[in-house]
Amino acid sequence: MKKIVLDVDTGVDDALGIILAVKSGMFDVLGITTVNGNVSLAKSTENTCKILDFIGADAGIPVVRGASQPLLRHVYFEHRIHGEDGLGGALRDFSASRQAQDGFAPDFMIEQVKSHPGEVTLIMTGPLTNLALAISKYPELVHQVKEVIFMGGVVTQYGNVTPTAEYNMYVDPEAAKLVFHAGFPELTMVGLDVTRKVLLDESHIAELGDTELADYVRVSTSEYTQRYFERNGVRACALHDPLAVGVAMSPELVTTRKLFVDIETRSELCDGQTICDFQNRLGKKPNMHVCLDVDAPAFFEQFVRVLNS
Ligand code: BDR
Ligand code: CA
């Protein structure tokens, strides 16, 4: 089984990513680390604990808090998209019995990678602050981790928080820059180029049947879908973070190219923009696998099957 650490800013779609990862039974989940992003660190940690309790996940899965703010910038929450509580209000009356354990996410990542050299996959579905802190403290992590899969960025379309930037990159571009330039042998970018092609709609929710989990998905994605509709004219919502988990489960879901990607950190208009050198004009060595297409029906077949299991 693939050993994973999932790093989240839970968030409606992070929560669905957690559910997919845990319920798939395909992973040895070493831990779930939390970060500031869609909501505060405290909220993202509480939401992570709630969702794990809600699906009856193994009580032994550690939840570890990480960075409460980006490396250099102010926080930038997304309550308009994810709701006041970050889960679209779906678990408002649910209280978690589990709690985060003591410790700091970057240290936890380092410990796990040191304990299982060459075996750990890091799946990052929030701003990259925790990973940037981990590699700054322990640069060897770059060569001891098996792979890093992150949801973030966009290279063939427009952004979703500014005209050019995707949210996770926009929140902490300095962290993303450190990660992009660190020299990870296996780094995969799951950006809006592909996540905008995995759109959850009523028909998928209907396939989940008449269960508590189906109700949860319906309620938690309701506002999120409305916001997507207002912006894009399609009554659906993009499963950004679950797709990053899906890629860890089944890499063949996506078509990738190994390319050099950098990120803008010093522009009034373009901070957080990910720039992909498709024609190698900069002459730099490719630094990541960029997802450029996805088999959306296959992803949804997997997503629905796992949630129904
Ligand atoms: C990303 O930003 C967040 O709002 C989502 O949780 C996802 O990780 C999409 O741009
Ligand atoms: Ca997220």
Coordinates of N, CA and C in Angstrom, one line a residue, residues 13 61 69 86 93 100 106 111 114 117 127 134 136 169 177 181 184 201 203 241 266 269 278:
D13 N -13.7 20.8 -0.9 CA -13.2 19.8 -1.8 C -12.0 19.0 -1.1
I61 N -5.3 7.5 12.9 CA -4.7 8.4 11.9 C -4.4 9.8 12.6
Q69 N -0.1 30.7 8.8 CA -0.1 31.8 7.8 C 0.9 31.5 6.7
G86 N -16.4 26.5 6.3 CA -15.5 25.8 5.4 C -16.0 24.5 4.8
D93 N -23.6 21.0 13.1 CA -24.0 20.5 14.4 C -23.2 19.2 14.8
A100 N -6.4 17.2 17.1 CA -5.0 17.2 16.5 C -4.1 16.7 17.6
P106 N 5.3 20.4 9.4 CA 6.6 20.2 8.7 C 7.5 19.2 9.4
E111 N 9.7 13.6 9.9 CA 9.8 12.3 10.6 C 9.3 11.2 9.8
K114 N 11.7 10.4 7.0 CA 13.0 9.7 7.6 C 12.7 8.3 8.0
P117 N 12.1 6.0 4.2 CA 12.8 6.7 3.1 C 12.4 6.0 1.8
P127 N -2.3 25.5 0.2 CA -1.1 26.3 -0.1 C 0.1 25.4 0.4
A134 N 9.2 22.4 5.6 CA 9.9 21.1 5.8 C 11.2 21.1 5.0
S136 N 13.0 23.5 3.9 CA 13.9 24.5 4.4 C 14.7 24.0 5.6
M169 N -1.8 28.6 -5.2 CA -0.5 29.3 -5.5 C -0.5 30.8 -5.1
K177 N 7.3 28.6 -4.8 CA 8.6 28.8 -5.5 C 9.7 27.9 -4.9
H181 N 11.6 24.8 -7.0 CA 13.0 24.9 -7.3 C 13.8 23.9 -6.4
F184 N 12.8 18.2 -6.5 CA 12.1 16.9 -6.3 C 12.2 16.1 -7.6
D201 N -21.8 17.0 -10.6 CA -23.1 17.5 -10.7 C -24.2 16.6 -10.0
S203 N -26.1 14.5 -11.2 CA -26.2 13.1 -11.6 C -25.2 12.2 -10.8
D241 N -9.4 19.0 -5.3 CA -8.5 18.3 -4.4 C -8.7 16.7 -4.5
R266 N 6.5 38.6 -7.9 CA 6.8 40.1 -7.7 C 6.1 40.9 -8.7
L269 N 0.0 42.5 -10.8 CA -1.2 41.8 -11.4 C -1.1 40.3 -11.4
F278 N 6.5 25.7 -22.2 CA 6.2 24.6 -23.1 C 7.3 24.5 -24.2

